[in-house]
């Protein structure tokens, strides 16, 4: 189904979604009797807000940083908040409920309140997300984080193979009774609201039934990713805002609905809200490539900040907030380093705000690295090393990038206005010139809020989205070519089948190679010592791999 296609009406949730029991009371009464008097004392707990009342209590966020495995950690959330509108909501990475509930080491490495995660001064509003297939494990895990977050979210959207193996995420979407029990356990057992993130199903009607069941189970906020479970990898395609709109229109207004999918630019946020009627828009990869993707300022420098300046800010956040509590400075000052100190150093380097640094910088600097391979090679070799400042190699890479950008600006100064500000990346597209602009090798056609269209060319040294053309677009433009042996068998095949059998144009491949290196950067983190107990349990339960954007 495409955006705007009419959708059918549907019935209520299926019979396996049991009706919710009465909500727990918030008032308890205790009676004390003495020889002469009978006293009744009433203690009232703080009322748990739900639905729209809860949403308004946290400021009704319109912009949301998605949950991403080892990518939406504390340091990145702080950076994202600094470059987003006030009250932007951030999710933690997805945690595995059984590991979190039963393995103290995993819990300590994943969530670190109150000085970092959930700190009321600089890390709110924050939702903590879990994947699970057991209500008891889920509730036990959630109780550890509930005092330090605004809500607990259930991941029902992860489409990765590891989710199939671990029996969670989008691979629960046929098991409505189990999903109902998971959400109900959180609703009845926590003092904070429960939320959920789903993917659409094969039809709008079935998607709505699914959404209704999740809401009836107790979800106060529902995030809808406008892609199916099968839309991933080469077959990602476009998210269907039409189905999201249908779900939003059919659910009560008391239910808060968020949209996920198709956000490359800030203009996409406004277009999505206008097209679907949702309360807010979530971004995952768009945020990773440009943490200012939600920035609404009219100053172009804020919407597309220089990547070296953002890199500087990111490393400063890690140094200011993350390193002091770890005490790494004291450890690397100890020379010669004892065996015990070395082991302690290795454990601390597994901190969730240290292990993703390389991967974050690969994505943040993706448009620069194909041009400056010396910077790319430095970054590929960077990493925290035992006995050294854990940021030293990243600082050296940042210095090299800053030098390359300085030289570029000396050769090609940016055009500025009368006040000395960059004039921005947009060139107006006149009526009738859209096709020509769209086919240009440089720039992307963008529709603005007022309906005007522009050709946007963001300089390589400024943060910008990683644009993946749809397979059919890439084939039409010649960026992708079918191998000769497959040409005869392509007719009638779906886009996902075709995209597996293409070779990439060298120019396109240079950028794609950076994404591969980003993934390899995460793999290199496995050299950091991890508690054997955590590794063993994670393998057994199918815990998510690092850098999987689940859901």
Short mmCIF file of C-alpha atoms in Angstrom, two decimals:
data_model
loop_
_atom_site.label_atom_id
_atom_site.label_comp_id
_atom_site.label_asym_id
_atom_site.label_seq_id
_atom_site.Cartn_x
_atom_site.Cartn_y
_atom_site.Cartn_z
CA UNK A 1 0.00 0.00 0.00
CA UNK A 2 1.25 3.52 -0.75
CA UNK A 3 0.81 6.77 1.10
CA UNK A 4 -2.65 8.21 0.55
CA UNK A 5 -4.25 4.97 -0.68
CA UNK A 6 -7.72 4.49 0.85
CA UNK A 7 -7.84 1.94 3.63
CA UNK A 8 -10.69 -0.28 4.80
CA UNK A 9 -12.50 -0.17 8.10
CA UNK A 10 -11.92 -3.04 10.44
CA UNK A 11 -13.26 -4.78 13.48
CA UNK A 12 -12.07 -4.66 17.05
CA UNK A 13 -9.11 -6.63 18.39
CA UNK A 14 -9.22 -10.42 18.06
CA UNK A 15 -10.49 -12.72 20.77
CA UNK A 16 -7.02 -13.73 21.98
CA UNK A 17 -6.48 -10.18 23.28
CA UNK A 18 -8.11 -10.58 26.68
CA UNK A 19 -10.03 -7.63 28.15
CA UNK A 20 -7.91 -5.64 30.58
CA UNK A 21 -8.61 -6.11 34.30
CA UNK A 22 -9.44 -3.16 36.50
CA UNK A 23 -6.42 -0.92 37.06
CA UNK A 24 -4.75 -1.09 40.46
CA UNK A 25 -5.91 1.40 43.07
CA UNK A 26 -3.64 4.24 44.08
CA UNK A 27 -4.96 4.58 47.64
CA UNK A 28 -4.31 2.27 50.60
CA UNK A 29 -5.99 2.42 54.02
CA UNK A 30 -4.50 1.15 57.29
CA UNK A 31 -6.47 0.91 60.56
CA UNK A 32 -4.80 1.04 64.00
CA UNK A 33 -6.77 0.13 67.18
CA UNK A 34 -5.81 1.04 70.78
CA UNK A 35 -7.59 0.45 74.12
CA UNK A 36 -9.41 3.76 73.90
CA UNK A 37 -9.48 4.90 70.26
CA UNK A 38 -9.59 3.63 66.71
CA UNK A 39 -7.53 5.66 64.22
CA UNK A 40 -7.74 5.34 60.45
CA UNK A 41 -4.72 6.54 58.45
CA UNK A 42 -4.96 6.97 54.69
CA UNK A 43 -1.76 7.09 52.63
CA UNK A 44 -2.11 8.23 49.02
CA UNK A 45 0.59 7.29 46.51
CA UNK A 46 1.48 9.62 43.68
CA UNK A 47 -1.03 9.03 40.91
CA UNK A 48 0.46 7.34 37.85
CA UNK A 49 -0.39 9.35 34.76
CA UNK A 50 -1.17 7.56 31.52
CA UNK A 51 -2.06 8.37 27.94
CA UNK A 52 -2.25 11.97 26.86
CA UNK A 53 -2.16 13.28 30.41
CA UNK A 54 1.22 11.60 30.87
CA UNK A 55 2.44 12.87 27.48
CA UNK A 56 1.56 16.44 28.38
CA UNK A 57 3.33 16.06 31.73
CA UNK A 58 6.66 15.50 29.94
CA UNK A 59 6.12 18.43 27.58
CA UNK A 60 4.42 16.73 24.60
CA UNK A 61 7.66 16.03 22.67
CA UNK A 62 7.38 16.25 18.87
CA UNK A 63 10.90 14.95 18.20
CA UNK A 64 12.18 11.59 19.43
CA UNK A 65 15.60 9.93 19.25
CA UNK A 66 15.00 6.23 18.60
CA UNK A 67 16.21 3.27 20.65
CA UNK A 68 19.31 1.84 18.96
CA UNK A 69 21.47 -0.99 20.26
CA UNK A 70 24.72 0.54 21.52
CA UNK A 71 23.98 3.74 19.60
CA UNK A 72 21.50 5.74 21.70
CA UNK A 73 23.66 5.59 24.83
CA UNK A 74 24.03 8.41 27.36
CA UNK A 75 26.75 10.47 25.64
CA UNK A 76 24.97 10.37 22.28
CA UNK A 77 21.66 11.33 23.91
CA UNK A 78 23.29 14.38 25.47
CA UNK A 79 24.75 15.41 22.11
CA UNK A 80 21.40 14.88 20.38
CA UNK A 81 19.51 16.93 22.98
CA UNK A 82 21.93 19.84 22.53
CA UNK A 83 21.13 19.94 18.80
CA UNK A 84 17.37 19.38 19.08
CA UNK A 85 14.34 21.35 20.27
CA UNK A 86 13.76 21.52 24.03
CA UNK A 87 11.94 18.52 25.46
CA UNK A 88 13.15 16.15 22.78
CA UNK A 89 12.48 12.62 24.02
CA UNK A 90 15.31 10.08 23.91
CA UNK A 91 15.20 6.30 24.24
CA UNK A 92 17.98 4.20 25.70
CA UNK A 93 19.42 1.37 23.63
CA UNK A 94 17.34 -1.80 23.67
CA UNK A 95 18.23 -4.03 26.62
CA UNK A 96 17.55 -7.76 26.93
CA UNK A 97 15.18 -8.19 29.89
CA UNK A 98 16.47 -11.57 31.09
CA UNK A 99 20.09 -10.46 31.02
CA UNK A 100 19.19 -7.18 32.69
CA UNK A 101 17.16 -8.87 35.44
CA UNK A 102 19.53 -11.72 36.24
CA UNK A 103 23.06 -10.53 35.41
CA UNK A 104 24.37 -7.65 37.56
CA UNK A 105 27.41 -7.10 35.32
CA UNK A 106 25.26 -6.64 32.22
CA UNK A 107 22.96 -4.32 34.14
CA UNK A 108 25.87 -2.23 35.44
CA UNK A 109 27.41 -1.96 31.97
CA UNK A 110 24.10 -1.03 30.34
CA UNK A 111 22.42 1.49 32.63
CA UNK A 112 24.21 3.78 35.07
CA UNK A 113 21.92 5.93 37.20
CA UNK A 114 21.78 8.40 38.73
CA UNK A 115 24.96 10.27 37.70
CA UNK A 116 24.49 9.42 34.01
CA UNK A 117 21.41 7.57 32.72
CA UNK A 118 18.14 9.23 33.67
CA UNK A 119 19.81 12.12 35.44
CA UNK A 120 16.99 14.65 35.99
CA UNK A 121 19.29 17.57 35.17
CA UNK A 122 20.44 16.54 31.70
CA UNK A 123 18.89 13.22 30.61
CA UNK A 124 15.14 13.65 30.67
CA UNK A 125 12.67 12.85 29.28
CA UNK A 126 14.01 9.33 28.74
CA UNK A 127 12.27 6.03 27.99
CA UNK A 128 14.06 2.75 28.69
CA UNK A 129 13.43 0.00 26.13
CA UNK A 130 13.52 -3.76 26.67
CA UNK A 131 13.04 -6.77 24.46
CA UNK A 132 11.44 -9.76 26.16
CA UNK A 133 9.33 -12.87 25.83
CA UNK A 134 8.72 -13.47 29.53
CA UNK A 135 6.50 -11.21 31.69
CA UNK A 136 8.36 -12.04 34.92
CA UNK A 137 11.78 -11.24 33.45
CA UNK A 138 10.44 -8.07 31.88
CA UNK A 139 8.89 -6.75 35.07
CA UNK A 140 11.96 -7.63 37.14
CA UNK A 141 14.21 -5.78 34.69
CA UNK A 142 11.88 -2.79 34.45
CA UNK A 143 11.76 -2.34 38.21
CA UNK A 144 15.50 -1.63 38.21
CA UNK A 145 15.10 1.34 35.85
CA UNK A 146 11.64 2.67 36.71
CA UNK A 147 12.88 5.15 39.37
CA UNK A 148 15.26 6.69 36.82
CA UNK A 149 13.13 7.09 33.68
CA UNK A 150 9.81 8.49 32.49
CA UNK A 151 8.44 5.28 30.95
CA UNK A 152 9.39 1.71 30.05
CA UNK A 153 9.04 0.61 26.43
CA UNK A 154 8.56 -2.87 24.96
CA UNK A 155 10.34 -3.52 21.66
CA UNK A 156 8.00 -5.28 19.24
CA UNK A 157 9.71 -4.01 16.10
CA UNK A 158 13.22 -5.48 15.85
CA UNK A 159 13.37 -7.40 12.52
CA UNK A 160 16.94 -8.67 12.80
CA UNK A 161 17.85 -12.35 12.64
CA UNK A 162 19.05 -12.25 16.24
CA UNK A 163 15.51 -11.30 17.29
CA UNK A 164 14.17 -14.38 15.51
CA UNK A 165 16.73 -16.52 17.34
CA UNK A 166 16.01 -14.88 20.69
CA UNK A 167 12.22 -14.88 20.15
CA UNK A 168 11.55 -11.19 20.70
CA UNK A 169 10.90 -7.95 18.84
CA UNK A 170 8.94 -8.22 15.59
CA UNK A 171 9.03 -12.02 15.83
CA UNK A 172 6.39 -11.90 18.56
CA UNK A 173 3.84 -10.14 16.38
CA UNK A 174 1.85 -13.35 15.74
CA UNK A 175 1.67 -14.09 19.49
CA UNK A 176 -0.87 -11.57 20.69
CA UNK A 177 -1.65 -13.33 23.97
CA UNK A 178 2.04 -13.22 24.95
CA UNK A 179 2.36 -9.57 23.93
CA UNK A 180 -0.76 -8.74 25.94
CA UNK A 181 0.70 -10.42 29.03
CA UNK A 182 4.05 -8.61 28.65
CA UNK A 183 2.46 -5.17 28.46
CA UNK A 184 -0.08 -5.95 31.18
CA UNK A 185 2.70 -7.05 33.55
CA UNK A 186 4.37 -3.67 33.17
CA UNK A 187 1.12 -1.74 33.40
CA UNK A 188 0.12 -3.42 36.65
CA UNK A 189 3.57 -3.66 38.21
CA UNK A 190 5.23 -0.27 37.60
CA UNK A 191 4.71 3.25 38.86
CA UNK A 192 5.65 4.65 35.43
CA UNK A 193 3.69 4.22 32.18
CA UNK A 194 4.36 1.46 29.67
CA UNK A 195 4.84 2.18 25.96
CA UNK A 196 5.44 -0.01 22.92
CA UNK A 197 7.00 0.15 19.45
CA UNK A 198 5.54 -1.95 16.63
CA UNK A 199 5.85 -2.46 12.88
CA UNK A 200 2.92 -2.49 10.52
CA UNK A 201 1.52 -5.84 9.36
CA UNK A 202 0.58 -7.02 5.88
CA UNK A 203 -2.69 -5.03 5.67
CA UNK A 204 -3.92 -1.76 7.18
CA UNK A 205 -6.85 -3.57 8.83
CA UNK A 206 -4.62 -6.13 10.49
CA UNK A 207 -2.16 -3.40 11.53
CA UNK A 208 -4.99 -1.55 13.25
CA UNK A 209 -6.17 -4.67 15.07
CA UNK A 210 -2.61 -5.21 16.26
CA UNK A 211 -2.28 -1.61 17.44
CA UNK A 212 -5.60 -1.80 19.28
CA UNK A 213 -4.54 -4.96 21.09
CA UNK A 214 -1.29 -3.33 22.25
CA UNK A 215 -3.17 -0.26 23.49
CA UNK A 216 -5.87 -2.34 25.19
CA UNK A 217 -3.14 -4.25 27.02
CA UNK A 218 -2.00 -0.99 28.61
CA UNK A 219 0.38 0.92 26.32
CA UNK A 220 0.02 4.67 26.87
CA UNK A 221 2.24 5.61 23.92
CA UNK A 222 2.42 3.65 20.67
CA UNK A 223 5.24 4.12 18.16
CA UNK A 224 4.44 2.78 14.69
CA UNK A 225 7.31 2.02 12.32
CA UNK A 226 5.77 2.28 8.87
CA UNK A 227 7.60 -0.75 7.49
CA UNK A 228 6.86 -4.45 7.76
CA UNK A 229 9.10 -7.00 9.41
CA UNK A 230 10.38 -8.05 6.00
CA UNK A 231 11.50 -4.53 5.05
CA UNK A 232 15.12 -4.53 6.13
CA UNK A 233 18.58 -4.57 4.58
CA UNK A 234 18.41 -4.34 0.78
CA UNK A 235 14.63 -4.53 0.95
CA UNK A 236 14.16 -1.60 3.33
CA UNK A 237 12.13 0.57 0.95
CA UNK A 238 9.91 3.43 2.06
CA UNK A 239 7.89 3.57 5.26
CA UNK A 240 4.13 3.76 4.64
CA UNK A 241 2.78 6.91 6.25
CA UNK A 242 -0.69 6.02 4.94
CA UNK A 243 -1.01 3.09 7.33
CA UNK A 244 0.31 5.19 10.21
CA UNK A 245 -2.33 7.82 9.42
CA UNK A 246 -5.04 5.15 9.37
CA UNK A 247 -3.99 3.84 12.78
CA UNK A 248 -3.83 7.36 14.21
CA UNK A 249 -7.31 8.21 12.94
CA UNK A 250 -8.90 5.03 14.27
CA UNK A 251 -7.39 5.03 17.77
CA UNK A 252 -8.82 7.27 20.52
CA UNK A 253 -7.14 10.67 20.89
CA UNK A 254 -6.24 9.68 24.45
CA UNK A 255 -3.68 7.31 22.91
CA UNK A 256 -0.41 9.01 21.94
CA UNK A 257 0.89 7.81 18.55
CA UNK A 258 4.40 8.39 17.22
CA UNK A 259 5.66 7.76 13.68
CA UNK A 260 8.97 6.22 12.64
CA UNK A 261 10.40 6.08 9.11
CA UNK A 262 11.40 8.30 6.15
CA UNK A 263 13.11 11.10 8.12
CA UNK A 264 16.17 12.51 6.37
CA UNK A 265 15.64 16.24 6.97
CA UNK A 266 13.92 18.47 9.50
CA UNK A 267 11.28 19.20 6.86
CA UNK A 268 10.35 15.51 6.92
CA UNK A 269 9.30 15.83 10.56
CA UNK A 270 6.73 18.49 9.73
CA UNK A 271 5.58 16.67 6.59
CA UNK A 272 5.08 13.46 8.55
CA UNK A 273 3.05 15.14 11.30
CA UNK A 274 0.91 16.91 8.70
CA UNK A 275 0.41 13.73 6.66
CA UNK A 276 -0.34 11.35 9.54
CA UNK A 277 -1.66 13.45 12.42
CA UNK A 278 0.75 11.81 14.88
CA UNK A 279 1.95 13.44 18.08
CA UNK A 280 5.65 13.15 17.28
CA UNK A 281 8.25 11.73 14.91
CA UNK A 282 11.11 9.37 15.73
CA UNK A 283 14.45 9.21 13.94
CA UNK A 284 17.12 6.52 14.10
CA UNK A 285 19.70 6.59 11.28
CA UNK A 286 18.87 10.20 10.41
CA UNK A 287 19.95 11.15 13.92
CA UNK A 288 23.14 9.08 13.76
CA UNK A 289 24.34 10.85 10.61
CA UNK A 290 23.25 14.31 11.75
CA UNK A 291 22.34 14.77 15.43
CA UNK A 292 20.88 18.15 14.41
CA UNK A 293 18.26 16.53 12.16
CA UNK A 294 15.51 17.93 14.42
CA UNK A 295 16.98 21.46 14.62
CA UNK A 296 14.39 24.08 13.65
CA UNK A 297 16.64 27.15 13.65
CA UNK A 298 16.68 29.34 10.56
CA UNK A 299 20.48 29.45 10.89
CA UNK A 300 21.85 26.88 8.47
CA UNK A 301 25.01 26.40 10.52
CA UNK A 302 22.88 24.93 13.31
CA UNK A 303 20.89 22.62 11.05
CA UNK A 304 23.98 21.30 9.26
CA UNK A 305 26.83 21.84 11.72
CA UNK A 306 30.44 21.27 10.76
CA UNK A 307 31.29 17.67 11.51
CA UNK A 308 34.62 18.47 13.15
CA UNK A 309 32.90 20.82 15.60
CA UNK A 310 30.27 18.21 16.42
CA UNK A 311 33.00 15.61 16.84
CA UNK A 312 34.78 17.96 19.24
CA UNK A 313 31.58 18.45 21.22
CA UNK A 314 30.90 14.70 21.36
CA UNK A 315 34.35 13.82 22.69
CA UNK A 316 34.09 16.65 25.22
CA UNK A 317 30.80 15.18 26.50
CA UNK A 318 32.46 11.80 26.98
CA UNK A 319 35.41 13.40 28.74
CA UNK A 320 33.27 15.62 30.97
CA UNK A 321 30.49 13.22 31.96
CA UNK A 322 31.70 9.66 31.40
CA UNK A 323 35.40 9.48 32.26
CA UNK A 324 35.40 11.04 35.76
CA UNK A 325 33.02 8.50 37.36
CA UNK A 326 35.01 5.64 35.81
CA UNK A 327 38.27 6.83 37.34
CA UNK A 328 40.23 5.85 34.23
CA UNK A 329 42.55 8.84 34.65
CA UNK A 330 43.86 7.46 37.90
CA UNK A 331 44.37 4.04 36.35
CA UNK A 332 46.36 5.15 33.29
CA UNK A 333 48.50 7.35 35.56
CA UNK A 334 49.66 4.21 37.35
CA UNK A 335 52.91 3.13 35.70
CA UNK A 336 54.03 0.42 35.56
CA UNK A 337 50.52 -1.01 35.48
CA UNK A 338 49.86 -4.04 37.65
CA UNK A 339 47.96 -7.06 36.36
CA UNK A 340 45.03 -6.20 38.61
CA UNK A 341 44.93 -2.61 37.37
CA UNK A 342 45.12 -3.74 33.75
CA UNK A 343 42.14 -6.05 34.25
CA UNK A 344 40.17 -3.26 35.91
CA UNK A 345 41.05 -0.94 33.01
CA UNK A 346 39.78 -3.47 30.46
CA UNK A 347 36.47 -3.87 32.28
CA UNK A 348 35.93 -0.11 32.48
CA UNK A 349 36.64 0.30 28.76
CA UNK A 350 33.47 -1.73 28.11
CA UNK A 351 31.47 1.28 29.31
CA UNK A 352 28.44 1.84 27.03
CA UNK A 353 29.51 5.41 26.27
CA UNK A 354 33.06 4.39 25.25
CA UNK A 355 32.52 1.34 23.03
CA UNK A 356 30.34 3.12 20.39
CA UNK A 357 32.67 6.09 19.79
CA UNK A 358 34.32 4.73 16.65
CA UNK A 359 31.04 3.69 15.07
CA UNK A 360 29.45 7.06 15.88
CA UNK A 361 32.32 8.95 14.25
CA UNK A 362 32.18 6.80 11.12
CA UNK A 363 28.51 7.69 10.69
CA UNK A 364 28.91 11.32 11.73
CA UNK A 365 31.77 11.86 9.27
CA UNK A 366 30.49 9.56 6.51
CA UNK A 367 30.49 12.21 3.76
CA UNK A 368 34.11 13.22 4.47
CA UNK A 369 35.80 9.84 4.74
CA UNK A 370 35.61 8.78 1.05
CA UNK A 371 37.39 12.05 0.17
CA UNK A 372 39.98 11.91 2.93
CA UNK A 373 41.12 8.34 3.18
CA UNK A 374 43.93 9.24 5.55
CA UNK A 375 41.33 10.34 8.10
CA UNK A 376 39.31 7.20 7.42
CA UNK A 377 42.38 5.01 7.99
CA UNK A 378 43.22 6.83 11.22
CA UNK A 379 39.69 6.34 12.47
CA UNK A 380 39.72 2.67 11.53
CA UNK A 381 42.81 2.20 13.73
CA UNK A 382 41.45 4.28 16.61
CA UNK A 383 40.22 2.84 19.88
CA UNK A 384 40.62 2.90 23.63
CA UNK A 385 43.86 1.22 24.67
CA UNK A 386 44.80 -0.16 28.04
CA UNK A 387 47.02 2.21 29.98
CA UNK A 388 46.31 5.26 27.81
CA UNK A 389 43.86 8.11 27.60
CA UNK A 390 40.91 6.23 26.01
CA UNK A 391 40.15 9.21 23.77
CA UNK A 392 43.71 9.93 22.59
CA UNK A 393 43.51 8.16 19.22
CA UNK A 394 40.11 9.71 18.47
CA UNK A 395 41.52 13.15 19.31
CA UNK A 396 44.30 12.59 16.77
CA UNK A 397 41.78 11.60 14.11
CA UNK A 398 39.64 14.64 14.88
CA UNK A 399 42.70 16.88 14.52
CA UNK A 400 43.40 15.41 11.07
CA UNK A 401 39.79 15.97 9.99
CA UNK A 402 39.84 19.55 11.27
CA UNK A 403 42.99 20.22 9.26
CA UNK A 404 41.36 18.85 6.08
CA UNK A 405 38.28 21.02 6.59
CA UNK A 406 40.38 24.12 7.26
CA UNK A 407 42.29 23.58 4.02
CA UNK A 408 39.03 23.08 2.10
CA UNK A 409 37.56 26.34 3.43
CA UNK A 410 40.75 28.22 2.56
CA UNK A 411 40.47 26.97 -1.03
CA UNK A 412 36.69 27.28 -1.30
CA UNK A 413 35.20 29.69 1.24
CA UNK A 414 31.50 29.22 1.92
CA UNK A 415 29.16 31.88 0.49
CA UNK A 416 27.85 34.10 3.27
CA UNK A 417 25.19 36.78 3.64
CA UNK A 418 25.62 40.40 4.75
CA UNK A 419 25.89 39.25 8.37
CA UNK A 420 28.61 36.75 7.60
CA UNK A 421 26.40 33.67 7.92
CA UNK A 422 26.47 30.72 5.55
CA UNK A 423 23.69 31.18 2.98
CA UNK A 424 22.72 27.52 3.17
CA UNK A 425 22.57 24.46 0.88
CA UNK A 426 19.37 25.12 -1.08
CA UNK A 427 18.86 26.24 -4.68
CA UNK A 428 15.23 26.97 -5.70
CA UNK A 429 13.76 24.69 -8.34
CA UNK A 430 11.51 26.43 -10.83
CA UNK A 431 8.32 24.80 -12.07
CA UNK A 432 9.10 22.32 -14.82
CA UNK A 433 12.70 21.84 -13.69
CA UNK A 434 12.00 19.16 -11.07
CA UNK A 435 13.02 16.23 -13.23
CA UNK A 436 16.25 17.91 -14.21
CA UNK A 437 17.06 18.73 -10.58
CA UNK A 438 16.17 15.27 -9.44
CA UNK A 439 18.53 13.73 -11.98
CA UNK A 440 21.43 15.95 -11.02
CA UNK A 441 24.47 14.05 -9.81
CA UNK A 442 24.85 16.61 -7.05
CA UNK A 443 22.10 17.39 -4.60
CA UNK A 444 18.78 15.96 -3.51
CA UNK A 445 15.32 17.29 -4.32
CA UNK A 446 13.62 18.42 -1.09
CA UNK A 447 10.06 19.63 -0.61
CA UNK A 448 9.71 22.46 1.92
CA UNK A 449 6.79 23.03 4.29
CA UNK A 450 5.20 25.61 1.99
CA UNK A 451 5.28 23.22 -0.97
CA UNK A 452 8.26 24.79 -2.71
CA UNK A 453 10.99 22.45 -3.92
CA UNK A 454 14.72 23.00 -3.72
CA UNK A 455 17.86 21.19 -4.74
CA UNK A 456 19.89 20.67 -1.57
CA UNK A 457 23.66 20.30 -1.73
CA UNK A 458 25.21 20.07 1.73
CA UNK A 459 29.02 20.54 1.75
CA UNK A 460 30.88 17.34 2.56
CA UNK A 461 32.27 18.76 5.81
CA UNK A 462 28.82 19.38 7.32
CA UNK A 463 26.67 16.74 9.01
CA UNK A 464 24.09 15.36 6.59
CA UNK A 465 21.94 12.29 6.00
CA UNK A 466 23.22 9.16 4.35
CA UNK A 467 20.95 8.96 1.32
CA UNK A 468 20.15 5.48 0.06
CA UNK A 469 18.31 5.60 -3.27
CA UNK A 470 15.64 2.95 -3.68
CA UNK A 471 16.90 -0.02 -5.71
CA UNK A 472 14.76 0.87 -8.72
CA UNK A 473 16.01 4.49 -8.60
CA UNK A 474 19.63 3.37 -8.44
CA UNK A 475 19.12 1.01 -11.37
CA UNK A 476 17.42 3.73 -13.44
CA UNK A 477 20.25 6.20 -12.81
CA UNK A 478 22.97 3.66 -13.49
CA UNK A 479 24.41 3.71 -9.99
CA UNK A 480 23.54 0.01 -9.70
CA UNK A 481 23.83 -2.52 -12.50
CA UNK A 482 22.55 -6.06 -12.71
CA UNK A 483 25.12 -8.71 -13.42
CA UNK A 484 24.77 -10.13 -16.92
CA UNK A 485 23.86 -13.61 -15.74
CA UNK A 486 20.91 -12.20 -13.80
CA UNK A 487 19.45 -9.84 -16.39
CA UNK A 488 17.35 -12.50 -18.07
CA UNK A 489 15.64 -13.43 -14.80
CA UNK A 490 14.83 -10.01 -13.38
CA UNK A 491 11.33 -9.40 -14.74
CA UNK A 492 8.64 -9.83 -12.15
CA UNK A 493 11.07 -10.08 -9.29
CA UNK A 494 10.58 -7.94 -6.22
CA UNK A 495 12.95 -5.14 -5.45
CA UNK A 496 14.53 -7.05 -2.58
CA UNK A 497 15.51 -9.94 -4.86
CA UNK A 498 16.99 -7.60 -7.46
CA UNK A 499 18.96 -5.58 -4.95
CA UNK A 500 20.84 -8.67 -3.82
CA UNK A 501 22.30 -9.16 -7.30
CA UNK A 502 23.74 -5.78 -8.17
CA UNK A 503 27.18 -4.35 -8.38
CA UNK A 504 27.79 -0.85 -7.15
CA UNK A 505 29.10 2.11 -9.08
CA UNK A 506 32.56 3.06 -7.70
CA UNK A 507 31.38 6.51 -6.66
CA UNK A 508 28.45 5.06 -4.75
CA UNK A 509 30.63 2.29 -3.41
CA UNK A 510 33.04 4.72 -1.77
CA UNK A 511 30.28 5.97 0.49
CA UNK A 512 28.89 2.49 1.07
CA UNK A 513 32.35 1.34 2.11
CA UNK A 514 32.26 3.83 4.97
CA UNK A 515 29.10 2.16 6.27
CA UNK A 516 30.87 -1.20 6.14
CA UNK A 517 33.79 0.24 8.08
CA UNK A 518 31.36 1.61 10.65
CA UNK A 519 30.05 -1.90 11.19
CA UNK A 520 33.59 -3.23 11.40
CA UNK A 521 34.32 -0.57 14.01
CA UNK A 522 31.73 -2.16 16.23
CA UNK A 523 33.23 -5.58 15.65
CA UNK A 524 36.60 -4.27 16.83
CA UNK A 525 35.05 -3.46 20.18
CA UNK A 526 34.76 -7.19 20.83
CA UNK A 527 38.47 -7.13 21.66
CA UNK A 528 37.56 -5.26 24.82
CA UNK A 529 37.19 -7.63 27.72
CA UNK A 530 33.60 -8.52 28.53
CA UNK A 531 32.52 -10.51 31.54
CA UNK A 532 32.42 -14.21 30.46
CA UNK A 533 29.14 -14.68 32.31
CA UNK A 534 27.53 -11.91 30.27
CA UNK A 535 28.82 -13.38 27.00
CA UNK A 536 27.59 -16.86 27.85
CA UNK A 537 24.11 -15.77 28.88
CA UNK A 538 23.82 -13.36 25.95
CA UNK A 539 24.61 -16.12 23.48
CA UNK A 540 22.09 -18.43 25.10
CA UNK A 541 19.18 -15.98 25.09
CA UNK A 542 19.92 -14.35 21.73
CA UNK A 543 20.84 -10.89 22.98
CA UNK A 544 21.11 -8.23 20.24
CA UNK A 545 24.38 -7.51 18.51
CA UNK A 546 25.96 -4.10 18.78
CA UNK A 547 24.81 -1.36 16.40
CA UNK A 548 21.60 -3.08 15.38
CA UNK A 549 18.91 -0.45 14.92
CA UNK A 550 16.12 -2.63 16.22
CA UNK A 551 12.56 -1.77 15.25
#
